mmCIF file of C-alpha atoms (C1' of nucleotides) in Angstrom:
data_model
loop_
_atom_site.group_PDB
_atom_site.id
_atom_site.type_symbol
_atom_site.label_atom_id
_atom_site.label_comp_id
_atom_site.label_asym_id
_atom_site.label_seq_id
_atom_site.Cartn_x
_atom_site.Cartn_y
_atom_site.Cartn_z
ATOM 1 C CA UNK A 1342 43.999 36.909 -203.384
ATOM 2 C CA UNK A 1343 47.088 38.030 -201.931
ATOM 3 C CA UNK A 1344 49.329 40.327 -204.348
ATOM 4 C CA UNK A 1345 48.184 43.948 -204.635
ATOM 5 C CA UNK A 1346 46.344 43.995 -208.008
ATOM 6 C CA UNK A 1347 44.129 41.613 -206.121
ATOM 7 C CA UNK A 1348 44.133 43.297 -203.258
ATOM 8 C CA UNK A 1349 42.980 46.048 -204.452
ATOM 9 C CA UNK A 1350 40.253 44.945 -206.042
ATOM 10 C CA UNK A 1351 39.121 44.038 -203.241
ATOM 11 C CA UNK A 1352 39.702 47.356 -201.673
ATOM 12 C CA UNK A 1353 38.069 49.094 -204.486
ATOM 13 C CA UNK A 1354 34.775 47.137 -203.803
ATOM 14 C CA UNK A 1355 35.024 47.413 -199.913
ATOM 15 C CA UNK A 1356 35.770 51.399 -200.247
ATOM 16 C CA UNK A 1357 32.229 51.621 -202.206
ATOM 17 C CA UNK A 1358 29.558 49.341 -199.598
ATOM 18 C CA UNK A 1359 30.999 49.761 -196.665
ATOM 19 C CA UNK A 1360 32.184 53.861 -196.782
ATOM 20 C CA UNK A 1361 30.318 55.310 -194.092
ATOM 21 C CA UNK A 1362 28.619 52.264 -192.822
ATOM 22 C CA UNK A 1363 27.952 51.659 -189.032
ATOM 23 C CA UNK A 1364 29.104 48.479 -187.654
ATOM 24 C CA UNK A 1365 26.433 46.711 -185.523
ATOM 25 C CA UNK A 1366 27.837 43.338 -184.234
ATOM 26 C CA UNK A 1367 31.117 41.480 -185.089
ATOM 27 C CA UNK A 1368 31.388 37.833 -184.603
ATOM 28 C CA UNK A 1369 34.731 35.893 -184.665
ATOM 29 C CA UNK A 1370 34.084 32.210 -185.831
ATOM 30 C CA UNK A 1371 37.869 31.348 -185.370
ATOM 31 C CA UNK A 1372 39.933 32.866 -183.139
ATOM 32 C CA UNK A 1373 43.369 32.111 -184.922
ATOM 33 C CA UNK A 1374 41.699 35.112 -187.395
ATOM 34 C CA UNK A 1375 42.504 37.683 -185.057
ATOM 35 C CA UNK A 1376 45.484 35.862 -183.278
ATOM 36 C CA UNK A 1377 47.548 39.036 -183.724
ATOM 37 C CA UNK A 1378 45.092 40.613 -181.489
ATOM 38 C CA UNK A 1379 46.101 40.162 -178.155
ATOM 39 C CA UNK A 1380 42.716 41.061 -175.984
ATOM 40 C CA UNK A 1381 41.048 38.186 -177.754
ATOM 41 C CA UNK A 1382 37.958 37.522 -179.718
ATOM 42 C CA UNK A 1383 35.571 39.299 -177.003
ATOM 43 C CA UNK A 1384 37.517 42.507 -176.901
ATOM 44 C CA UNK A 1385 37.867 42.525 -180.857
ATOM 45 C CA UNK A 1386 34.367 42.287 -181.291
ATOM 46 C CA UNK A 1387 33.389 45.132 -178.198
ATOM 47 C CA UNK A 1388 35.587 47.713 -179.646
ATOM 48 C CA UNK A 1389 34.096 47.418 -182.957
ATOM 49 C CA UNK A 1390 30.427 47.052 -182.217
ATOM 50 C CA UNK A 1391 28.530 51.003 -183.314
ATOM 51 C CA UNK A 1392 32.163 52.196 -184.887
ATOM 52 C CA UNK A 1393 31.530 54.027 -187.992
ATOM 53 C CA UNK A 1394 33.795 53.361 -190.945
ATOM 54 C CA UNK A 1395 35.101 56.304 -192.495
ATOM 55 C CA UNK A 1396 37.484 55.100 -195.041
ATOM 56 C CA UNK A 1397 39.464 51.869 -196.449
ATOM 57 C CA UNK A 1398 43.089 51.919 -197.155
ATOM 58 C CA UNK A 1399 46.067 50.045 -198.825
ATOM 59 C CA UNK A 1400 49.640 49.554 -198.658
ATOM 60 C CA UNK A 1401 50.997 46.856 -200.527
ATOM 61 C CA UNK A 1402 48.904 43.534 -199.599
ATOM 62 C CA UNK A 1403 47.781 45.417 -196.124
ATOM 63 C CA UNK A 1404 44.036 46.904 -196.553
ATOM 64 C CA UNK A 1405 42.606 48.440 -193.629
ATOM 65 C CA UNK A 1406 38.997 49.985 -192.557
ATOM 66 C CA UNK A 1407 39.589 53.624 -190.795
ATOM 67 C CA UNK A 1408 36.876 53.921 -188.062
ATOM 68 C CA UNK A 1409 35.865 57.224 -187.163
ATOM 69 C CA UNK A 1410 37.170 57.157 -183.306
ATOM 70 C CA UNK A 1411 40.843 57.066 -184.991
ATOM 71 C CA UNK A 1412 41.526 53.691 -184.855
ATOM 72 C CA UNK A 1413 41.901 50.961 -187.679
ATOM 73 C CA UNK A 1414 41.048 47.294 -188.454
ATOM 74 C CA UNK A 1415 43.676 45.781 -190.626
ATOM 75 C CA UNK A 1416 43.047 43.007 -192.969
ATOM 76 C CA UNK A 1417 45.371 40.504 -194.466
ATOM 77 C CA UNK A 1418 44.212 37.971 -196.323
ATOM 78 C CA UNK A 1419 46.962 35.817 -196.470
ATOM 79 C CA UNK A 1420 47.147 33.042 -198.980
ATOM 80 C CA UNK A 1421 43.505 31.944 -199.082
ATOM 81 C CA UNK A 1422 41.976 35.111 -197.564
ATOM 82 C CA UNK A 1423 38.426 37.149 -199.242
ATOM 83 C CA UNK A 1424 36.384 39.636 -197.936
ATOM 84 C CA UNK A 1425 32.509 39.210 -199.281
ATOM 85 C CA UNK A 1426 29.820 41.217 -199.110
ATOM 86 C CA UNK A 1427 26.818 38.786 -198.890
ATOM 87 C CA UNK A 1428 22.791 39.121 -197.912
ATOM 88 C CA UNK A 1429 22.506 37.803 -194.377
ATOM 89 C CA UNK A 1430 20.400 35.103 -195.628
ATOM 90 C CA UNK A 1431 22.808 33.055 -197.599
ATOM 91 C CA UNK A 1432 23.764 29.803 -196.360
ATOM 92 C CA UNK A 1433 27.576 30.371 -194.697
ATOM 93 C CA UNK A 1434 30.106 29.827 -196.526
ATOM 94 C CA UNK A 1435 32.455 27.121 -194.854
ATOM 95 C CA UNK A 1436 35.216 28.751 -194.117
ATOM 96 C CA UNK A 1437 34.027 31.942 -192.574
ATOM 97 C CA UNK A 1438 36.362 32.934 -190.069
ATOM 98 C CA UNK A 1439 34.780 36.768 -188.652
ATOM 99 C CA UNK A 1440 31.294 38.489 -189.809
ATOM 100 C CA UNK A 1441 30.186 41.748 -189.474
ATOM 101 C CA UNK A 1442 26.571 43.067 -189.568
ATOM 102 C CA UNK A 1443 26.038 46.928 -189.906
ATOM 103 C CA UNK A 1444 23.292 49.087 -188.496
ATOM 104 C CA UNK A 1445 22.096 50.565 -191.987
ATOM 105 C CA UNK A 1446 22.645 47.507 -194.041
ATOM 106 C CA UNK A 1447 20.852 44.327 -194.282
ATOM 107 C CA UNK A 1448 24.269 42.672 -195.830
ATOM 108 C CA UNK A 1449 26.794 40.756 -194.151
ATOM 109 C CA UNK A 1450 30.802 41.266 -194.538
ATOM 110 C CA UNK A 1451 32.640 38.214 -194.652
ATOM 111 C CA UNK A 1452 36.001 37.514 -193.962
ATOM 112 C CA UNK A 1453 36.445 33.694 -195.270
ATOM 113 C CA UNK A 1454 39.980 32.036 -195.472
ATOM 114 C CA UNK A 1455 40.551 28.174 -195.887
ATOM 115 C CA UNK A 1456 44.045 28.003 -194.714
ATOM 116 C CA UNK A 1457 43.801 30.558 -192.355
ATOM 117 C CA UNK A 1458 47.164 32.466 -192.973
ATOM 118 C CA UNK A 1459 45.097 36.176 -193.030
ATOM 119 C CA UNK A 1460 43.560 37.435 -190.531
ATOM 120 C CA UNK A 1461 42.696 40.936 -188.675
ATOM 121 C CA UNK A 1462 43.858 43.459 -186.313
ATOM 122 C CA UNK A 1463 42.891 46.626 -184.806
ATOM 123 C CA UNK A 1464 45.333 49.196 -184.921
ATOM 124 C CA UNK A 1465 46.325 52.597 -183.560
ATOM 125 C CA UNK A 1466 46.941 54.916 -186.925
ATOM 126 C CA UNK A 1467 50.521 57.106 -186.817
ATOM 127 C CA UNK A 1468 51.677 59.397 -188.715
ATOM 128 C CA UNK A 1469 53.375 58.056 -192.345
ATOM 129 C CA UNK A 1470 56.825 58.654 -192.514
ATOM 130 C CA UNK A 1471 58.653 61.369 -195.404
ATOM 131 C CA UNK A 1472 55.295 62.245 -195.575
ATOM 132 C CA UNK A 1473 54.848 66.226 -194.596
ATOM 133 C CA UNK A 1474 50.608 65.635 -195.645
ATOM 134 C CA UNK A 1475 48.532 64.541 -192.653
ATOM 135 C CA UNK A 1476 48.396 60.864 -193.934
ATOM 136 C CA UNK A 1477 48.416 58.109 -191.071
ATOM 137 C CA UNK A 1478 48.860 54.632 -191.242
ATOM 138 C CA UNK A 1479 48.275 52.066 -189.230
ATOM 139 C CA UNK A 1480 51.554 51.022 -186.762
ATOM 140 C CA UNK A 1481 51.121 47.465 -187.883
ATOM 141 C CA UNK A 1482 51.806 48.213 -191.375
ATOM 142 C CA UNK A 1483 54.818 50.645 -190.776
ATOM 143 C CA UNK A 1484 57.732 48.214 -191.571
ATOM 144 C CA UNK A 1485 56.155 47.851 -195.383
ATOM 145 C CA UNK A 1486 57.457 49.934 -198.146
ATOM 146 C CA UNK A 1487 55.151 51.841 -199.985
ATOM 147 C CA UNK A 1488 54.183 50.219 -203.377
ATOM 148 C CA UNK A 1489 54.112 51.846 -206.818
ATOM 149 C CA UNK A 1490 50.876 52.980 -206.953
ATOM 150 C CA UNK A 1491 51.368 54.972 -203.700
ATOM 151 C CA UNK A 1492 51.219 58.670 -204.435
ATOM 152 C CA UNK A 1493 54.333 59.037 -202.090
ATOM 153 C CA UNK A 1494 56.196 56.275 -203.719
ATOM 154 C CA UNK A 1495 59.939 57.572 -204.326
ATOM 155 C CA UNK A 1496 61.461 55.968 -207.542
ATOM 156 C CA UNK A 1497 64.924 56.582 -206.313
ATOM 157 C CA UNK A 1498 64.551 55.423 -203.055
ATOM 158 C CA UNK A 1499 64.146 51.849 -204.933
ATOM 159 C CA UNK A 1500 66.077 52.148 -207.427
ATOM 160 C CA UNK A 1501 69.277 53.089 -204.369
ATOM 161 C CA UNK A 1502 68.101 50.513 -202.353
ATOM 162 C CA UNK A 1503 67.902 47.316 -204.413
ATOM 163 C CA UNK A 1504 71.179 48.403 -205.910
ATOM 164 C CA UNK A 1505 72.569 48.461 -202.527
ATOM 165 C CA UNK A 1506 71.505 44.934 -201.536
ATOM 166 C CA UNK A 1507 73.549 42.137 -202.038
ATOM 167 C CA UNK A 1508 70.889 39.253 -202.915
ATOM 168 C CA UNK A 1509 69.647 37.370 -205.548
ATOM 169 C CA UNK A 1510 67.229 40.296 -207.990
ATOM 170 C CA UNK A 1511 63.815 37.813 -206.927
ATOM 171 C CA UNK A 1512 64.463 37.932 -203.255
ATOM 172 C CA UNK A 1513 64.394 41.329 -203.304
ATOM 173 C CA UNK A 1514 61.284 41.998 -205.388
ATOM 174 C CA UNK A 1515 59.730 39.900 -202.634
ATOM 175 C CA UNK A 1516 61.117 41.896 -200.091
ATOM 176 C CA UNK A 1517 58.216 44.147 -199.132
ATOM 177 C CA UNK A 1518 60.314 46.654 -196.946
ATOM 178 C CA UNK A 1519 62.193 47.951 -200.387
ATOM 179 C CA UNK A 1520 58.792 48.028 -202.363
ATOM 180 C CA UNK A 1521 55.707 46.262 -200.900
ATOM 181 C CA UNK A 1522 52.877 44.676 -203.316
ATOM 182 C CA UNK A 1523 54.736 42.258 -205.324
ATOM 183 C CA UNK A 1524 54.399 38.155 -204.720
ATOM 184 C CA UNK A 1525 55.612 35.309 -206.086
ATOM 185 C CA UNK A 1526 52.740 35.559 -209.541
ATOM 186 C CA UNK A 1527 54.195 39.047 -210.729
ATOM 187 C CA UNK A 1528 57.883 38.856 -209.771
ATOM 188 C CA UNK A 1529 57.690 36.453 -212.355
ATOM 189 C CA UNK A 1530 56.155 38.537 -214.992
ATOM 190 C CA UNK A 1531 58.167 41.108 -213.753
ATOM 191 C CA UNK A 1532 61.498 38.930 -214.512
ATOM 192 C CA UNK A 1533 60.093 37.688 -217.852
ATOM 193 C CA UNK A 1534 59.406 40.892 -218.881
ATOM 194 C CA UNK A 1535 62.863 42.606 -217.734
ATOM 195 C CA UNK A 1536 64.103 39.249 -219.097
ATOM 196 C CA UNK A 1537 66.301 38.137 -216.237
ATOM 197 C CA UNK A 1538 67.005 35.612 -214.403
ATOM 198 C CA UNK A 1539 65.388 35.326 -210.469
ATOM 199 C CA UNK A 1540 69.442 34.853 -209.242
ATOM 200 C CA UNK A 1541 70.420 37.886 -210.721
ATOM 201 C CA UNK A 1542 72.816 39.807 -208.535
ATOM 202 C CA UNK A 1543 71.088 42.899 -207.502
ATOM 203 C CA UNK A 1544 74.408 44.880 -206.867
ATOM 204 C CA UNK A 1545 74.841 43.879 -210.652
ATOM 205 C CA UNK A 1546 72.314 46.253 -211.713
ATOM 206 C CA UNK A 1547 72.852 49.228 -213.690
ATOM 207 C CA UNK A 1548 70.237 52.105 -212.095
ATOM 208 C CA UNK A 1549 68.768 52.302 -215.668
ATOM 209 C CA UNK A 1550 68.267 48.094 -215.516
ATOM 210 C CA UNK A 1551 66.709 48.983 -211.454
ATOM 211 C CA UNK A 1552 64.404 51.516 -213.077
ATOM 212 C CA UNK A 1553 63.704 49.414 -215.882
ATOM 213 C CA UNK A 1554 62.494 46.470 -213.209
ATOM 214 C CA UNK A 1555 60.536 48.966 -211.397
ATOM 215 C CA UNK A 1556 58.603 50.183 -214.320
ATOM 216 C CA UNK A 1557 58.032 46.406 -215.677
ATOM 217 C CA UNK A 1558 56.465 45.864 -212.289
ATOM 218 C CA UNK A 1559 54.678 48.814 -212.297
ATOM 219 C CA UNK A 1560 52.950 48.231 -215.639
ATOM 220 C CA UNK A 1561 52.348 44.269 -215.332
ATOM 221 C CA UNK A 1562 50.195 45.227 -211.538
ATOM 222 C CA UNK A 1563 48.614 47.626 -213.901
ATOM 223 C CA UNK A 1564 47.650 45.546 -216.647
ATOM 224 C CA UNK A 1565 46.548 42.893 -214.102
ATOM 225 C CA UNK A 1566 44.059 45.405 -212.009
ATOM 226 C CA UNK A 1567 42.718 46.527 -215.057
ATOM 227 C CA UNK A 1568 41.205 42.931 -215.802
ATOM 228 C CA UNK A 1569 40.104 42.391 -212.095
ATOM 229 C CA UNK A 1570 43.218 40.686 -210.785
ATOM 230 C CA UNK A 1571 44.577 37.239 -211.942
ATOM 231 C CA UNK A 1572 42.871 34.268 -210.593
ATOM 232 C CA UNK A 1573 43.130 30.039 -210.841
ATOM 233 C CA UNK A 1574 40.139 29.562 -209.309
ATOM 234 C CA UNK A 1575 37.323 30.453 -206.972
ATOM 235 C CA UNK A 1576 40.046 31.001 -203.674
ATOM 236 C CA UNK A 1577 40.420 34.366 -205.494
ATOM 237 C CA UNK A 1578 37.448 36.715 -205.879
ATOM 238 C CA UNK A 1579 36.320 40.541 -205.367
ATOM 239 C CA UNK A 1580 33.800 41.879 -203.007
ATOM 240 C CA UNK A 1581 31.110 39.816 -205.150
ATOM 241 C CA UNK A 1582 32.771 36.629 -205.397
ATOM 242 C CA UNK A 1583 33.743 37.074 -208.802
ATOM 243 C CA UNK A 1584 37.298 36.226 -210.625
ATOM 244 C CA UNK A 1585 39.580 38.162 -212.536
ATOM 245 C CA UNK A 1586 40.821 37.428 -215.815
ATOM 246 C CA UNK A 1587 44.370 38.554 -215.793
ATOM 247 C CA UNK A 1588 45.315 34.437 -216.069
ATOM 248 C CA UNK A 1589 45.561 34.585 -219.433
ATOM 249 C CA UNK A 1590 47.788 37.581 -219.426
ATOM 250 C CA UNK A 1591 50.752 36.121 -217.920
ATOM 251 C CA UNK A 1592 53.522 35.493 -219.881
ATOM 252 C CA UNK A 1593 55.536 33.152 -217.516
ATOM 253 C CA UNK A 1594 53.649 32.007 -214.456
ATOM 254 C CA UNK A 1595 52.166 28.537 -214.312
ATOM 255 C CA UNK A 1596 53.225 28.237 -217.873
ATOM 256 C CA UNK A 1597 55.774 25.242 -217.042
ATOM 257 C CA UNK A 1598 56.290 23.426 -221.072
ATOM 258 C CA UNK A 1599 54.543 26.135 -222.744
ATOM 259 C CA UNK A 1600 55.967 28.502 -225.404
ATOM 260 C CA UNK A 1601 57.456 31.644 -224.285
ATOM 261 C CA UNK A 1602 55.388 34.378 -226.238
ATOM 262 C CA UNK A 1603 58.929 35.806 -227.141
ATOM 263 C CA UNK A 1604 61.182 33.546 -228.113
ATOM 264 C CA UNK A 1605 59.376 30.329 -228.768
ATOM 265 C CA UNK A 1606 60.936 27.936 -226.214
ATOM 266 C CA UNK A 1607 59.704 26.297 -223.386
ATOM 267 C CA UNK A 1608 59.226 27.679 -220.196
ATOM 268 C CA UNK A 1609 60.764 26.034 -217.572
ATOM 269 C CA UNK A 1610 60.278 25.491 -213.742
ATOM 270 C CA UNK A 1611 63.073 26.021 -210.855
ATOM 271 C CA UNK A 1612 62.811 25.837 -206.857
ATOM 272 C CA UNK A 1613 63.945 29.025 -205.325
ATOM 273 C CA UNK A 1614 62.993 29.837 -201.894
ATOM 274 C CA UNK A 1615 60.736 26.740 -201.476
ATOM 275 C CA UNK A 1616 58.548 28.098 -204.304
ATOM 276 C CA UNK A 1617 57.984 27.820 -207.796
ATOM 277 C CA UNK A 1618 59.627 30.137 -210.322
ATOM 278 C CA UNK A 1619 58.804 30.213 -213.972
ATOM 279 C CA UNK A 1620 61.125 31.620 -216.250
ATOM 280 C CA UNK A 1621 61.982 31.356 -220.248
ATOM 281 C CA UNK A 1622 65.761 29.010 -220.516
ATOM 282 C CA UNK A 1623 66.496 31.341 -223.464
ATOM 283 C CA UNK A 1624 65.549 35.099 -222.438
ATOM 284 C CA UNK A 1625 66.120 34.619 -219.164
ATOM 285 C CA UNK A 1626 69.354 32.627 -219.101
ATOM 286 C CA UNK A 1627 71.281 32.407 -215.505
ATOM 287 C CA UNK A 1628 74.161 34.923 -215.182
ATOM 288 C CA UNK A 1629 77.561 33.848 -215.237
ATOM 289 C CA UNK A 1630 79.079 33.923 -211.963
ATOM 290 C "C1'" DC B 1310 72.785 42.005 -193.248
ATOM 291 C "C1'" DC B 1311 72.139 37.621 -195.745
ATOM 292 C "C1'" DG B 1312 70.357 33.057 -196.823
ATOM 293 C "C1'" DG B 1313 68.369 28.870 -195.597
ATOM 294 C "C1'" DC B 1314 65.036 26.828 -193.198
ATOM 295 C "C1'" DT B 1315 60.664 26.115 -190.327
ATOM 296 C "C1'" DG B 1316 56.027 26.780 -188.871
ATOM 297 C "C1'" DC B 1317 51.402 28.284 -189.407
ATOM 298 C "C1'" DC B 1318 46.680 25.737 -191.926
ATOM 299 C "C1'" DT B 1319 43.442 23.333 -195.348
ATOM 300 C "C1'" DG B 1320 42.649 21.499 -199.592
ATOM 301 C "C1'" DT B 1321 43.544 19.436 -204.258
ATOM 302 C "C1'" DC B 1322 45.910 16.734 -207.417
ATOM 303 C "C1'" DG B 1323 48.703 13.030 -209.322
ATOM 304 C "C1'" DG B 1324 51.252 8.753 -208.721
ATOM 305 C "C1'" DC B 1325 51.421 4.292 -206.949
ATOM 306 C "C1'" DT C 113 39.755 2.866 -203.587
ATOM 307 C "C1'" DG C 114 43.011 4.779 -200.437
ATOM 308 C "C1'" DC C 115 47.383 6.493 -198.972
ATOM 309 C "C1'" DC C 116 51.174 9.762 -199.454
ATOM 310 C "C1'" DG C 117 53.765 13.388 -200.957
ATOM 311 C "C1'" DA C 118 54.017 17.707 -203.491
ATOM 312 C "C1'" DC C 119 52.230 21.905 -203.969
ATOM 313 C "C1'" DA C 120 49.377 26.395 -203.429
ATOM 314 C "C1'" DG C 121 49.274 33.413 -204.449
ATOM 315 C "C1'" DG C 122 52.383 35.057 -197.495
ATOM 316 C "C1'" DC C 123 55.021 36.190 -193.778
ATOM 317 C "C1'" DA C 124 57.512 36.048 -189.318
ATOM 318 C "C1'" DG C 125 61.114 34.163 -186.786
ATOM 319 C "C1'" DC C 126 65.188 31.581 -185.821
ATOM 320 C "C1'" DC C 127 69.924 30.301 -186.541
ATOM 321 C "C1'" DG C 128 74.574 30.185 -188.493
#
DNA sequence: CCGGCTGCCTGTCGGC
DNA sequence: TGCCGACAGGCAGCCG
């Protein structure tokens, strides 16, 4: 459920089971789910065994579990990644990749991921940077920007630094070291919404236009965490294994031959980037060159 | 730095 | 019915 509305629902439900939990056993079921872990599936599982969890944390699509002994396990769930909270006694799901049990719990969490693009990683947790709080995040996660719903999050600094790129106004929405959180579902919405086209020139932008994208994006992650997170189907679920309902909120994606809620015409389809980008012909006509 | 491309995986869907 | 390609919400890495 990879884009951070989604993500953080399932951070929301993780924060409120498994707060103050004590790990018992961890068992890796694939090993390409902790590939980023060099020690391998044996050490993974030994330094986790009796850690209590004191906290779970975002940035952007990154969630992470802060164990007490100052270290963190960091969770990306990729394109097909969820994290379930399940009574041991269910039968497995079929693509569970690493299970934890927990001392004071009967429950199980699952990590389960059919195409196996997430995965976990323990981390060492550093200081954040322009930060002068005591806030630490894990060095894995360091290269990503902070997203809008960071309390740190610096307008400006976004608003300066797409205007200095010179790309195409998509690419850099998807570029998660300017502003982390945003995929392919709501740079969409966000571009329907600011009503431009995905090759706009960034270095085109007028800083009110910048802040104007920033605050479309902004309110559209919003909107879409408020109704549990969009969802197509059951690859994209909370804590619980239930969907969102943001689908039916989106104005452009996956709306190929429908009407734009706008304008009236048809929504239309490009390749950009080997991916599929929705946008209205009419309010969201290419820029001249 | 930028842009185009590849690889990493499994599954579903539509066309032939 | 089966085969085959296109496509799926992410990201890192390589090359020119």
């Amino acid at each position: 459920m990879p884009e951070l509305p989604e993500v953080e629902v399932v951070r929301r439900g993780l924060a409120k089971w498994v707060t103050g939990k004590t790990v018992a056993q961890v068992s890796v079921l694939h090993p390409r789910a902790i590939r980023n872990h060099a020690p391998g599936p044996k050490d993974f599982a030994g330094q986790l065994a009796n850690q209590k969890i004191e906290a779970v944390n975002r940035r952007g699509k990154y969630l992470w579990l802060e164990l007490k002994s100052g270290i963190a396990v960091v969770i990306h769930l990729g394109m097909s990644g969820q994290v379930l909270i399940q009574k041991a006694a269910l039968a497995p799901h079929k693509h569970v990749r690493i299970k934890f049990t927990f001392k004071d719990s009967k429950k199980e969490m699952n990590f389960v991921d059919q195409r196996t693009f997430g995965g976990m990683q323990i981390t060492e947790l550093v200081p954040a940077s322009s930060s002068s709080s005591s806030e630490v995040i894990p060095d894995t996660v360091i290269h990503i920007a902070r997203d809008p719903f960071d309390p740190h999050f610096e307008p400006d600094t976004f608003i300066d630094g797409i205007r200095r790129k010179n790309t195409e106004v998509k690419r850099a929405l998807l570029d998660q070291t300017l502003m982390s959180g945003v995929g392919n579902i709501y740079a969409d919405e966000t571009l329907w919404r600011a009503k431009l086209h995905w090759a706009y020139p960034t270095n085109r932008l007028t800083r009110a236009k910048a802040a104007e994208l920033l605050s479309h994006a902004t309110a559209v992650m919003t909107e879409a965490l408020a109704q549990g997170g969009t969802s197509f189907d059951s690859l994209y679920v909370n804590v619980n294994g239930e969907s969102g309902y943001f689908a039916r909120g989106l104005a452009a994606y996956g709306r190929e031959d429908e009407l734009c809620d706008r304008c009236g015409r048809l929504i239309i389809r490009d390749a950009f980037m080997n991916r599929s980008s929705f946008r209205c012909p009419s309010c969201q006509p290419k820029p001249r060159s």
